[in-house]
Amino acid sequence: MTGMAVAFTVLFPILLAGVLAGVDRRFPDAARIINLTGTVLLFAVTLILLISPVGNTPVVIELGNWPAPFGIVWVFDRLSGLMLLLTSSVALMALLYAIKTEEDKRGPHFHALFQAQLFGLNGAFLTGDLFNLFVFLEVLLLASYGLLLHGGGKFRTRGGLHYVIINLVGSTLFLFAVGTLYGVMGTLNIADLALKLPDVPADRVPLVVTAFFLLFTVFLIKAAAFPLYLWLPGAYAFAPVPIAALFAIMTKVGLYSILRVDTAILADNYIGPLYSGDLIAPWLLWLGLITLILAAIGVMAARFMRGQVAYLIIASVGTILIALGIDGSTREVAVSGALYYWIHTTILSAGMFLLAGWIMQNRPQQSDTIKPAPPMPNPILIGSLFFAYAVAMAGLPPLTGFIGKVMILFAAIETPQTVPVFTAILISSLLLIVALARTGSVIFYQTRAPASQAGQTSAEITENTSQTQPENNQRRQISFAIYLPMALTAAMVIFANPVTEWLDNTALQLADQKAYILSLIHI
């Protein structure tokens, strides 16, 4: 039953995508019901899998009963279970928003592409070999191209073009990397690669090292880390709002791949006579520091709210890379802190995109640009939500961003890079606070009356403006998807101790490279 439940998370979305491809255009309302029901079911299955003890030891599914390393395998453990639940959670929020705003009707095949995206994401988080990681990445990228261009528009097309080009380059590098590894080692199974790495002949070590550097370059492109992050702001900021929210999980695919390959293959291992444990980790820390600072400057310079959220995602990538680059006795503490911050930023980034969309609907003249505009309906409610999101995203106490950063800083105390890590995280946090405070003050306090409303009172302006906005009932429905991330954040604060204990055990499981290998390869 466990194997069937794990397989369900991959096979069900692609089957649903096939059904929706035939239903979407003919029966749009039925497509909505099917997609929403399927996403809720997917969320329920992933939640049950995660809270059960199933992932305490890796569960391996051998497709076609072909044993590893000869056949295709899916591996479910605590980390992959966490990523499946994050994916279904973000997907559910994005879909609710898309349906309530009718964003799904702006172009064809929205619901089929949505489920195809989930198929690619879930497959990438479960696969146990590098070639199938490439396959699932290509599937999710193909679906994301269609979703990114959903509804059309000049800026959306331009951002989508940059997104397509950089990811095509990444896919080419990925093929070079896996082709080289297979040519030298005769396998692409993750556990088998870890076993065979020490036996690489000395004259082939440079080839294997180059292949791994190419591989991590691809993962850094997917994660949007320096210097390969410039594609993200244009793509995410101009994407349809619910799609941008769903894409909050996309950068985590790159981060997940970095963490998985580093812990399962390279950590505490050798490439021939060369120790591979220090091959990648030192680069991650310094790339994370640079990414974080540049992203914080990007948040300061952004001219509209969606652009700020895009740079906030890049800032979170930098913070997580810093944690993944911390080595030594506090390695597990750093990974645990990275995962806590990982959950925080994925959920809140998605929610903040939805909040930006809500603000756009209530400011038809200025949209989400950081410029004064006429007062919007429900300014206290929307402003309060913005304040809560800003506090959490900037890393201020008592919310999850603060807890995650404290865990990472605590892990960095005993490392030689203590000073640069503390400096980058604290300075970037200050810049984020200043930038978000400016955005909130301009949008919610520097209001002005339009020329047609000169001489009216603020109450009259608000009443007249509200008549051109969505009905109150629809605004309440839209807001549910925006409240949900804050509710999850509050739960993470209230239950911080059991959550961090679960993540500590996840970090320990990742550190147990031998257990992962033995679960896949029967020696």
Coordinates of C-alpha atoms in Angstrom, one line a residue:
M1 CA 0.0 0.0 0.0
T2 CA 2.9 2.4 0.8
G3 CA 4.4 1.9 -2.6
M4 CA 1.0 2.5 -4.3
A5 CA 0.5 5.7 -2.4
V6 CA 4.0 7.0 -3.4
A7 CA 3.4 6.0 -7.0
F8 CA 0.0 7.7 -6.9
T9 CA 1.7 11.1 -6.3
V10 CA 3.5 10.8 -9.7
L11 CA 1.1 8.8 -11.9
F12 CA -2.1 10.5 -10.8
P13 CA -1.2 14.0 -12.0
I14 CA -0.2 12.8 -15.5
L15 CA -3.3 10.7 -15.8
L16 CA -5.4 13.8 -14.7
A17 CA -3.5 16.0 -17.2
G18 CA -4.5 13.6 -20.0
V19 CA -8.2 13.8 -18.9
L20 CA -8.1 17.5 -18.6
A21 CA -6.6 18.0 -22.0
G22 CA -9.8 16.6 -23.5
V23 CA -12.2 18.3 -21.1
D24 CA -10.6 21.8 -20.6
R25 CA -11.9 23.6 -23.7
R26 CA -15.3 21.8 -24.1
F27 CA -16.3 21.8 -20.4
P28 CA -14.3 24.5 -18.5
D29 CA -16.4 24.2 -15.4
A30 CA -16.0 20.5 -15.2
A31 CA -12.2 20.9 -15.8
R32 CA -12.1 23.2 -12.7
I33 CA -13.9 20.7 -10.6
I34 CA -11.7 17.8 -11.8
N35 CA -8.5 19.8 -11.3
L36 CA -9.4 21.1 -7.8
T37 CA -10.7 17.7 -6.6
G38 CA -7.5 16.0 -7.9
T39 CA -5.2 18.6 -6.3
V40 CA -7.0 18.3 -2.9
L41 CA -6.7 14.5 -3.2
L42 CA -3.0 14.8 -4.0
F43 CA -2.5 17.1 -1.0
A44 CA -4.3 14.6 1.3
V45 CA -2.2 11.7 0.1
T46 CA 1.1 13.6 0.5
L47 CA 0.1 14.8 4.0
I48 CA -0.7 11.2 5.1
L49 CA 2.6 10.0 3.7
L50 CA 4.5 12.7 5.5
I51 CA 2.9 12.4 9.0
S52 CA 3.2 8.6 8.9
P53 CA 6.5 6.8 9.8
V54 CA 6.8 5.6 6.2
G55 CA 9.7 7.9 5.3
N56 CA 11.8 7.2 8.4
T57 CA 13.7 4.6 6.2
P58 CA 13.8 5.2 2.5
V59 CA 11.1 3.4 0.6
V60 CA 12.2 2.3 -2.9
I61 CA 9.8 1.6 -5.7
E62 CA 11.3 -0.5 -8.5
L63 CA 9.3 0.1 -11.7
G64 CA 8.8 -3.1 -13.7
N65 CA 10.4 -5.0 -10.8
W66 CA 13.8 -4.3 -12.3
P67 CA 16.2 -3.9 -9.4
A68 CA 18.5 -0.9 -9.1
P69 CA 20.8 0.1 -10.6
F70 CA 19.4 -1.6 -13.8
G71 CA 15.8 -0.3 -13.6
I72 CA 14.0 3.0 -12.9
V73 CA 13.6 3.6 -9.1
W74 CA 11.6 6.1 -7.1
V75 CA 12.8 6.8 -3.6
F76 CA 10.5 8.2 -0.8
D77 CA 12.2 9.5 2.3
R78 CA 11.6 12.4 4.7
L79 CA 13.1 15.0 2.4
S80 CA 11.2 13.9 -0.7
G81 CA 8.0 13.6 1.4
L82 CA 8.4 17.2 2.5
M83 CA 8.9 18.4 -1.0
L84 CA 5.8 16.6 -2.2
L85 CA 3.7 18.2 0.5
L86 CA 5.1 21.7 -0.2
T87 CA 4.3 21.2 -3.9
S88 CA 0.7 20.1 -3.3
S89 CA 0.2 22.9 -0.7
V90 CA 1.4 25.7 -3.1
A91 CA -0.5 24.1 -6.0
L92 CA -3.8 24.1 -4.0
M93 CA -3.4 27.8 -3.0
A94 CA -2.5 28.8 -6.6
L95 CA -5.4 26.9 -8.1
L96 CA -8.0 28.3 -5.7
Y97 CA -6.8 31.8 -6.6
A98 CA -6.8 31.0 -10.3
I99 CA -10.4 29.7 -10.2
K100 CA -11.8 32.6 -8.1
T101 CA -10.2 35.3 -10.3
E102 CA -11.0 33.3 -13.5
E103 CA -7.3 33.5 -14.5
D104 CA -7.6 29.9 -15.7
K105 CA -9.9 31.0 -18.5
R106 CA -7.5 33.5 -20.0
G107 CA -5.9 30.8 -22.3
P108 CA -6.3 27.2 -23.4
H109 CA -5.3 24.1 -21.5
F110 CA -4.5 25.7 -18.2
H111 CA -5.7 22.8 -16.1
A112 CA -3.9 20.1 -18.1
L113 CA -0.7 22.1 -18.0
F114 CA -1.2 22.6 -14.3
Q115 CA -1.3 18.9 -13.6
A116 CA 1.6 18.2 -16.0
Q117 CA 3.6 20.6 -14.0
L118 CA 2.8 18.7 -10.8
F119 CA 3.8 15.5 -12.5
G120 CA 7.2 16.9 -13.4
L121 CA 7.8 18.3 -9.9
N122 CA 6.7 15.2 -8.0
G123 CA 8.8 13.0 -10.3
A124 CA 11.9 15.1 -9.8
F125 CA 11.5 14.9 -6.0
L126 CA 11.2 11.1 -6.1
T127 CA 13.5 9.9 -8.8
G128 CA 16.6 7.9 -7.7
D129 CA 18.7 8.4 -10.8
L130 CA 20.1 11.4 -12.7
F131 CA 18.8 10.6 -16.1
N132 CA 15.2 10.5 -14.9
L133 CA 15.8 13.7 -13.0
F134 CA 16.7 15.2 -16.3
V135 CA 13.5 13.7 -17.9
F136 CA 11.2 15.1 -15.1
L137 CA 12.9 18.5 -15.2
E138 CA 12.2 18.7 -18.9
V139 CA 8.5 17.7 -18.4
L140 CA 8.0 20.4 -15.7
L141 CA 9.8 23.0 -17.9
L142 CA 7.6 22.2 -20.9
A143 CA 4.5 22.7 -18.8
S144 CA 5.9 25.8 -17.2
Y145 CA 6.6 27.4 -20.6
G146 CA 2.9 27.1 -21.4
L147 CA 1.7 28.3 -18.0
L148 CA 4.2 31.2 -18.1
L149 CA 2.8 32.5 -21.4
H150 CA -0.8 31.8 -20.3
G151 CA -2.9 34.9 -21.3
G152 CA -0.2 36.4 -23.5
G153 CA 1.2 40.0 -23.3
K154 CA 4.5 41.7 -24.4
F155 CA 6.3 41.6 -21.1
R156 CA 5.1 38.0 -20.4
T157 CA 6.4 36.9 -23.8
R158 CA 9.8 38.6 -23.3
G159 CA 10.2 37.2 -19.8
G160 CA 9.2 33.8 -21.1
L161 CA 11.7 34.0 -23.9
H162 CA 14.6 34.6 -21.5
Y163 CA 13.3 31.8 -19.3
V164 CA 13.2 29.3 -22.2
I165 CA 16.6 30.2 -23.5
I166 CA 18.4 29.9 -20.1
N167 CA 16.7 26.7 -19.3
L168 CA 17.6 25.2 -22.8
V169 CA 21.2 26.0 -22.0
G170 CA 20.8 24.3 -18.7
S171 CA 19.3 21.2 -20.3
T172 CA 22.2 21.0 -22.8
L173 CA 24.7 21.2 -19.9
F174 CA 22.8 18.6 -18.0
L175 CA 23.0 16.2 -21.0
F176 CA 26.8 16.8 -21.3
A177 CA 27.1 16.1 -17.5
V178 CA 25.1 12.8 -17.4
G179 CA 26.6 11.6 -20.7
T180 CA 30.1 12.0 -19.3
L181 CA 29.2 10.3 -16.0
Y182 CA 27.6 7.4 -17.8
G183 CA 30.5 7.1 -20.2
V184 CA 33.0 6.9 -17.4
M185 CA 31.1 5.1 -14.7
G186 CA 28.5 3.1 -16.6
T187 CA 25.6 4.1 -14.3
L188 CA 23.4 7.1 -13.4
N189 CA 21.7 5.6 -10.4
I190 CA 22.5 7.9 -7.5
A191 CA 23.3 5.1 -5.0
D192 CA 25.4 3.3 -7.6
L193 CA 27.3 6.4 -8.5
A194 CA 28.2 6.9 -4.8
L195 CA 29.5 3.3 -4.7
K196 CA 31.5 3.5 -7.8
L197 CA 33.0 6.9 -7.3
P198 CA 36.1 5.8 -5.3
D199 CA 37.0 3.3 -8.1
V200 CA 37.3 6.0 -10.9
P201 CA 40.7 5.6 -12.5
A202 CA 43.1 8.5 -11.8
D203 CA 43.2 9.5 -15.4
R204 CA 39.4 9.9 -15.5
V205 CA 39.1 11.9 -12.3
P206 CA 39.2 15.3 -14.2
L207 CA 36.4 14.2 -16.4
V208 CA 34.2 13.2 -13.5
V209 CA 35.0 16.4 -11.6
T210 CA 34.1 18.4 -14.6
A211 CA 30.8 16.5 -15.0
F212 CA 29.8 17.2 -11.4
F213 CA 30.6 20.9 -11.8
L214 CA 28.5 21.0 -14.9
L215 CA 25.7 19.3 -13.0
F216 CA 25.8 21.8 -10.2
T217 CA 25.9 24.6 -12.7
V218 CA 22.6 23.3 -14.0
F219 CA 21.2 23.1 -10.5
L220 CA 22.3 26.7 -9.8
I221 CA 20.5 27.8 -13.0
K222 CA 17.3 26.1 -11.8
A223 CA 17.7 27.5 -8.3
A224 CA 18.4 31.1 -9.7
A225 CA 21.7 31.6 -7.8
F226 CA 24.4 34.1 -8.7
P227 CA 25.5 34.6 -11.5
L228 CA 22.7 32.7 -13.1
Y229 CA 19.6 34.4 -11.5
L230 CA 18.8 37.2 -13.9
W231 CA 16.2 35.2 -15.8
L232 CA 13.9 34.9 -12.7
P233 CA 12.7 38.5 -12.0
G234 CA 11.5 39.0 -15.6
A235 CA 9.8 35.6 -15.8
Y236 CA 8.2 35.5 -12.4
A237 CA 7.2 39.1 -12.1
F238 CA 5.2 39.1 -15.3
A239 CA 3.8 35.6 -15.1
P240 CA 0.1 35.2 -14.3
V241 CA -0.3 35.7 -10.5
P242 CA -1.3 32.1 -9.6
I243 CA 1.4 30.7 -11.9
A244 CA 4.0 32.9 -10.2
A245 CA 2.7 31.5 -6.9
L246 CA 3.1 28.0 -8.1
F247 CA 6.6 28.8 -9.4
A248 CA 7.7 29.5 -5.8
I249 CA 8.4 25.8 -5.6
M250 CA 10.4 25.8 -8.9
T251 CA 13.7 27.2 -7.5
K252 CA 13.5 24.6 -4.8
V253 CA 13.9 21.9 -7.4
G254 CA 17.4 23.2 -8.0
L255 CA 18.1 23.4 -4.3
Y256 CA 16.7 19.9 -3.7
S257 CA 18.9 18.5 -6.4
I258 CA 22.0 20.2 -4.9
L259 CA 21.2 18.8 -1.5
R260 CA 20.4 15.3 -2.7
V261 CA 23.4 14.9 -5.0
D262 CA 25.8 16.4 -2.4
T263 CA 24.6 14.3 0.5
A264 CA 23.9 11.0 -1.4
I265 CA 26.9 11.0 -3.7
L266 CA 29.7 13.4 -2.8
A267 CA 29.6 13.8 1.0
D268 CA 32.3 11.7 2.8
N269 CA 33.3 10.1 -0.5
Y270 CA 36.2 10.0 -2.9
I271 CA 36.5 10.4 -6.7
G272 CA 39.4 8.1 -7.1
P273 CA 42.1 9.5 -4.8
L274 CA 40.4 12.9 -4.6
Y275 CA 38.2 13.7 -1.6
S276 CA 34.8 14.8 -3.0
G277 CA 33.3 16.0 0.2
D278 CA 34.8 19.5 -0.2
L279 CA 34.2 19.7 -4.0
I280 CA 30.9 21.7 -3.9
A281 CA 30.1 22.9 -0.4
P282 CA 32.6 25.8 -0.2
W283 CA 31.3 27.2 -3.4
L284 CA 27.7 27.1 -2.2
L285 CA 28.4 29.3 0.8
W286 CA 30.1 32.0 -1.1
L287 CA 27.7 31.9 -4.0
G288 CA 24.9 32.1 -1.4
L289 CA 26.5 35.2 0.2
I290 CA 26.7 37.0 -3.1
T291 CA 23.2 35.9 -4.2
L292 CA 21.7 37.2 -0.9
I293 CA 23.3 40.6 -1.1
L294 CA 22.5 41.2 -4.7
A295 CA 18.9 40.0 -4.2
A296 CA 18.4 42.4 -1.3
I297 CA 19.6 45.3 -3.5
G298 CA 17.1 44.0 -6.2
V299 CA 14.3 44.2 -3.6
M300 CA 15.3 47.8 -2.8
A301 CA 15.4 48.7 -6.5
A302 CA 12.1 47.0 -7.6
R303 CA 9.5 49.3 -8.9
F304 CA 6.5 47.1 -8.3
M305 CA 5.5 44.5 -5.7
R306 CA 5.7 41.4 -7.9
G307 CA 9.2 42.3 -8.8
Q308 CA 10.0 42.6 -5.1
V309 CA 8.6 39.1 -4.4
A310 CA 10.7 37.7 -7.3
Y311 CA 13.8 39.2 -5.7
L312 CA 12.7 37.9 -2.3
I313 CA 12.7 34.4 -3.7
I314 CA 16.3 34.9 -5.0
A315 CA 17.2 36.2 -1.5
S316 CA 15.8 33.0 0.0
V317 CA 17.9 31.0 -2.4
G318 CA 21.0 32.8 -1.2
T319 CA 20.1 32.2 2.4
I320 CA 19.5 28.4 1.8
L321 CA 22.7 28.1 -0.2
I322 CA 24.7 29.7 2.7
A323 CA 23.2 27.0 5.1
L324 CA 24.0 24.2 2.6
G325 CA 27.5 25.4 2.3
I326 CA 28.2 25.2 6.1
D327 CA 30.3 22.2 6.9
G328 CA 31.9 20.6 9.9
S329 CA 30.3 19.6 13.2
T330 CA 27.3 21.9 12.7
R331 CA 26.4 20.6 9.3
E332 CA 23.2 18.8 10.4
V333 CA 22.1 21.9 12.3
A334 CA 22.6 24.1 9.2
V335 CA 20.7 21.7 7.0
S336 CA 17.8 21.6 9.6
G337 CA 17.8 25.4 9.6
A338 CA 17.9 25.5 5.8
L339 CA 14.8 23.2 5.6
Y340 CA 12.9 25.2 8.1
Y341 CA 13.6 28.4 6.1
W342 CA 12.9 26.4 3.0
I343 CA 9.3 25.7 4.1
H344 CA 8.8 29.3 5.3
T345 CA 10.0 31.0 2.1
T346 CA 8.1 28.6 -0.3
I347 CA 4.8 29.1 1.3
L348 CA 5.1 32.8 2.0
S349 CA 6.5 33.6 -1.4
A350 CA 3.5 32.0 -3.0
G351 CA 1.2 33.8 -0.7
M352 CA 2.8 37.1 -1.3
F353 CA 2.4 36.8 -5.0
L354 CA -1.3 36.2 -4.4
L355 CA -1.4 39.2 -2.2
A356 CA 0.2 41.3 -4.9
G357 CA -2.5 40.1 -7.3
W358 CA -5.2 41.1 -4.8
I359 CA -3.6 44.5 -4.5
M360 CA -3.5 44.8 -8.3
Q361 CA -7.3 44.2 -8.5
N362 CA -8.0 46.8 -5.9
R363 CA -5.7 49.5 -7.5
P364 CA -6.8 49.5 -11.2
Q365 CA -5.0 52.7 -11.9
Q366 CA -1.5 51.9 -10.5
S367 CA -1.7 48.1 -10.2
D368 CA 1.0 46.9 -7.8
T369 CA 3.5 49.6 -8.7
I370 CA 5.1 51.3 -5.8
K371 CA 3.4 54.7 -6.5
P372 CA 0.7 56.6 -4.8
A373 CA -2.8 55.7 -5.9
P374 CA -6.4 56.4 -4.9
P375 CA -7.5 54.6 -1.7
M376 CA -8.4 50.9 -2.2
P377 CA -11.3 49.0 -0.6
N378 CA -10.5 47.3 2.7
P379 CA -7.2 49.1 3.2
I380 CA -6.9 48.0 6.8
L381 CA -7.4 44.3 6.0
I382 CA -5.1 44.3 3.0
G383 CA -2.5 46.5 4.8
S384 CA -2.5 44.2 7.8
L385 CA -1.9 41.2 5.6
F386 CA 0.9 43.0 3.8
F387 CA 2.4 43.9 7.2
A388 CA 2.3 40.3 8.4
Y389 CA 3.9 39.1 5.1
A390 CA 6.6 41.8 5.2
V391 CA 7.5 40.9 8.8
A392 CA 7.8 37.3 8.0
M393 CA 9.7 37.7 4.7
A394 CA 12.2 40.2 6.2
G395 CA 13.0 37.7 9.0
L396 CA 11.7 39.8 11.9
P397 CA 10.6 38.1 15.2
P398 CA 8.5 36.3 16.1
L399 CA 7.6 34.7 12.7
T400 CA 9.2 31.8 10.8
G401 CA 11.8 33.8 8.8
F402 CA 13.4 34.9 12.1
I403 CA 13.5 31.4 13.5
G404 CA 15.0 29.9 10.3
K405 CA 17.7 32.6 10.1
V406 CA 18.6 32.1 13.8
M407 CA 19.0 28.4 13.2
I408 CA 21.4 29.1 10.3
L409 CA 23.3 31.7 12.2
F410 CA 23.7 29.4 15.1
A411 CA 25.2 26.7 12.8
A412 CA 27.6 29.3 11.4
I413 CA 29.1 30.3 14.7
E414 CA 31.7 27.6 14.8
T415 CA 32.8 28.0 11.1
P416 CA 35.7 30.1 9.7
Q417 CA 33.1 32.1 7.7
T418 CA 31.2 33.3 10.8
V419 CA 31.8 37.0 10.1
P420 CA 30.8 37.1 6.4
V421 CA 27.7 34.9 7.1
F422 CA 26.5 37.1 9.9
T423 CA 27.3 40.3 8.0
A424 CA 25.4 39.2 4.8
I425 CA 22.3 37.8 6.6
L426 CA 22.0 40.8 9.0
I427 CA 22.7 43.5 6.4
S428 CA 20.3 41.9 3.8
S429 CA 17.6 41.6 6.5
L430 CA 17.9 45.4 7.2
L431 CA 17.7 46.2 3.5
L432 CA 14.6 44.0 3.1
I433 CA 13.0 45.7 6.1
V434 CA 13.6 49.2 4.6
A435 CA 12.4 48.1 1.1
L436 CA 9.2 46.5 2.4
A437 CA 8.5 49.3 4.8
R438 CA 8.8 51.8 1.9
T439 CA 6.4 49.7 -0.3
G440 CA 3.8 49.5 2.5
S441 CA 4.0 53.2 3.3
V442 CA 3.6 54.2 -0.4
I443 CA 0.8 51.8 -1.2
F444 CA -1.3 52.1 1.9
Y445 CA -0.5 55.6 3.2
Q446 CA 0.5 57.9 0.3
T447 CA -2.9 57.7 -1.3
R448 CA -4.3 60.4 -3.5
A449 CA -7.7 61.2 -5.1
P450 CA -8.0 60.9 -8.9
A451 CA -8.9 64.0 -10.8
S452 CA -12.5 62.9 -11.3
Q453 CA -12.9 62.6 -7.5
A454 CA -11.4 65.9 -6.5
G455 CA -13.4 67.5 -3.6
Q456 CA -14.9 64.2 -2.4
T457 CA -14.3 62.8 1.1
S458 CA -12.1 59.7 1.5
A459 CA -15.2 57.8 2.4
E460 CA -16.9 58.8 -0.8
I461 CA -13.8 57.9 -2.8
T462 CA -13.6 54.5 -1.2
E463 CA -17.2 53.8 -1.9
N464 CA -17.0 54.9 -5.5
T465 CA -13.8 52.9 -6.1
S466 CA -15.2 49.8 -4.6
Q467 CA -18.0 49.8 -7.2
T468 CA -15.5 49.1 -9.9
Q469 CA -13.8 46.3 -8.1
P470 CA -14.8 42.6 -7.7
E471 CA -17.8 42.0 -5.5
N472 CA -17.2 41.7 -1.8
N473 CA -18.1 38.0 -1.8
Q474 CA -15.4 37.3 -4.4
R475 CA -12.9 39.3 -2.5
R476 CA -13.6 37.2 0.6
Q477 CA -13.1 34.0 -1.5
I478 CA -9.9 35.3 -3.0
S479 CA -8.5 36.2 0.4
F480 CA -8.9 32.7 1.7
A481 CA -5.9 31.6 -0.5
I482 CA -3.9 34.5 0.9
Y483 CA -4.8 33.8 4.5
L484 CA -3.7 30.2 4.2
P485 CA 0.1 30.8 4.0
M486 CA -0.1 33.1 7.1
A487 CA -2.1 30.4 9.0
L488 CA 0.6 27.8 8.1
T489 CA 3.3 30.2 9.2
A490 CA 1.6 30.8 12.5
A491 CA 1.3 27.0 13.0
M492 CA 5.0 26.6 12.3
V493 CA 5.7 29.2 15.0
I494 CA 3.3 27.6 17.6
F495 CA 4.7 24.1 16.9
A496 CA 8.2 25.2 16.3
N497 CA 9.7 22.6 18.6
P498 CA 8.1 19.5 17.0
V499 CA 8.7 20.9 13.6
T500 CA 12.4 21.5 14.2
E501 CA 12.8 18.1 15.8
W502 CA 11.3 16.5 12.7
L503 CA 13.6 18.5 10.5
D504 CA 16.6 17.6 12.7
N505 CA 15.8 13.9 12.1
T506 CA 15.5 14.7 8.4
A507 CA 19.0 16.2 8.4
L508 CA 20.3 13.2 10.2
Q509 CA 18.7 10.9 7.7
L510 CA 20.3 12.9 4.8
A511 CA 23.7 12.6 6.6
D512 CA 23.4 8.8 6.7
Q513 CA 24.7 8.2 3.2
K514 CA 25.2 4.5 3.8
A515 CA 21.5 3.9 4.7
Y516 CA 20.4 5.6 1.5
I517 CA 22.7 3.5 -0.6
L518 CA 21.8 0.2 1.0
S519 CA 18.1 1.0 0.5
L520 CA 18.6 1.2 -3.3
I521 CA 21.4 -1.3 -3.9
H522 CA 21.3 -4.7 -2.2
I523 CA 24.9 -5.4 -1.5

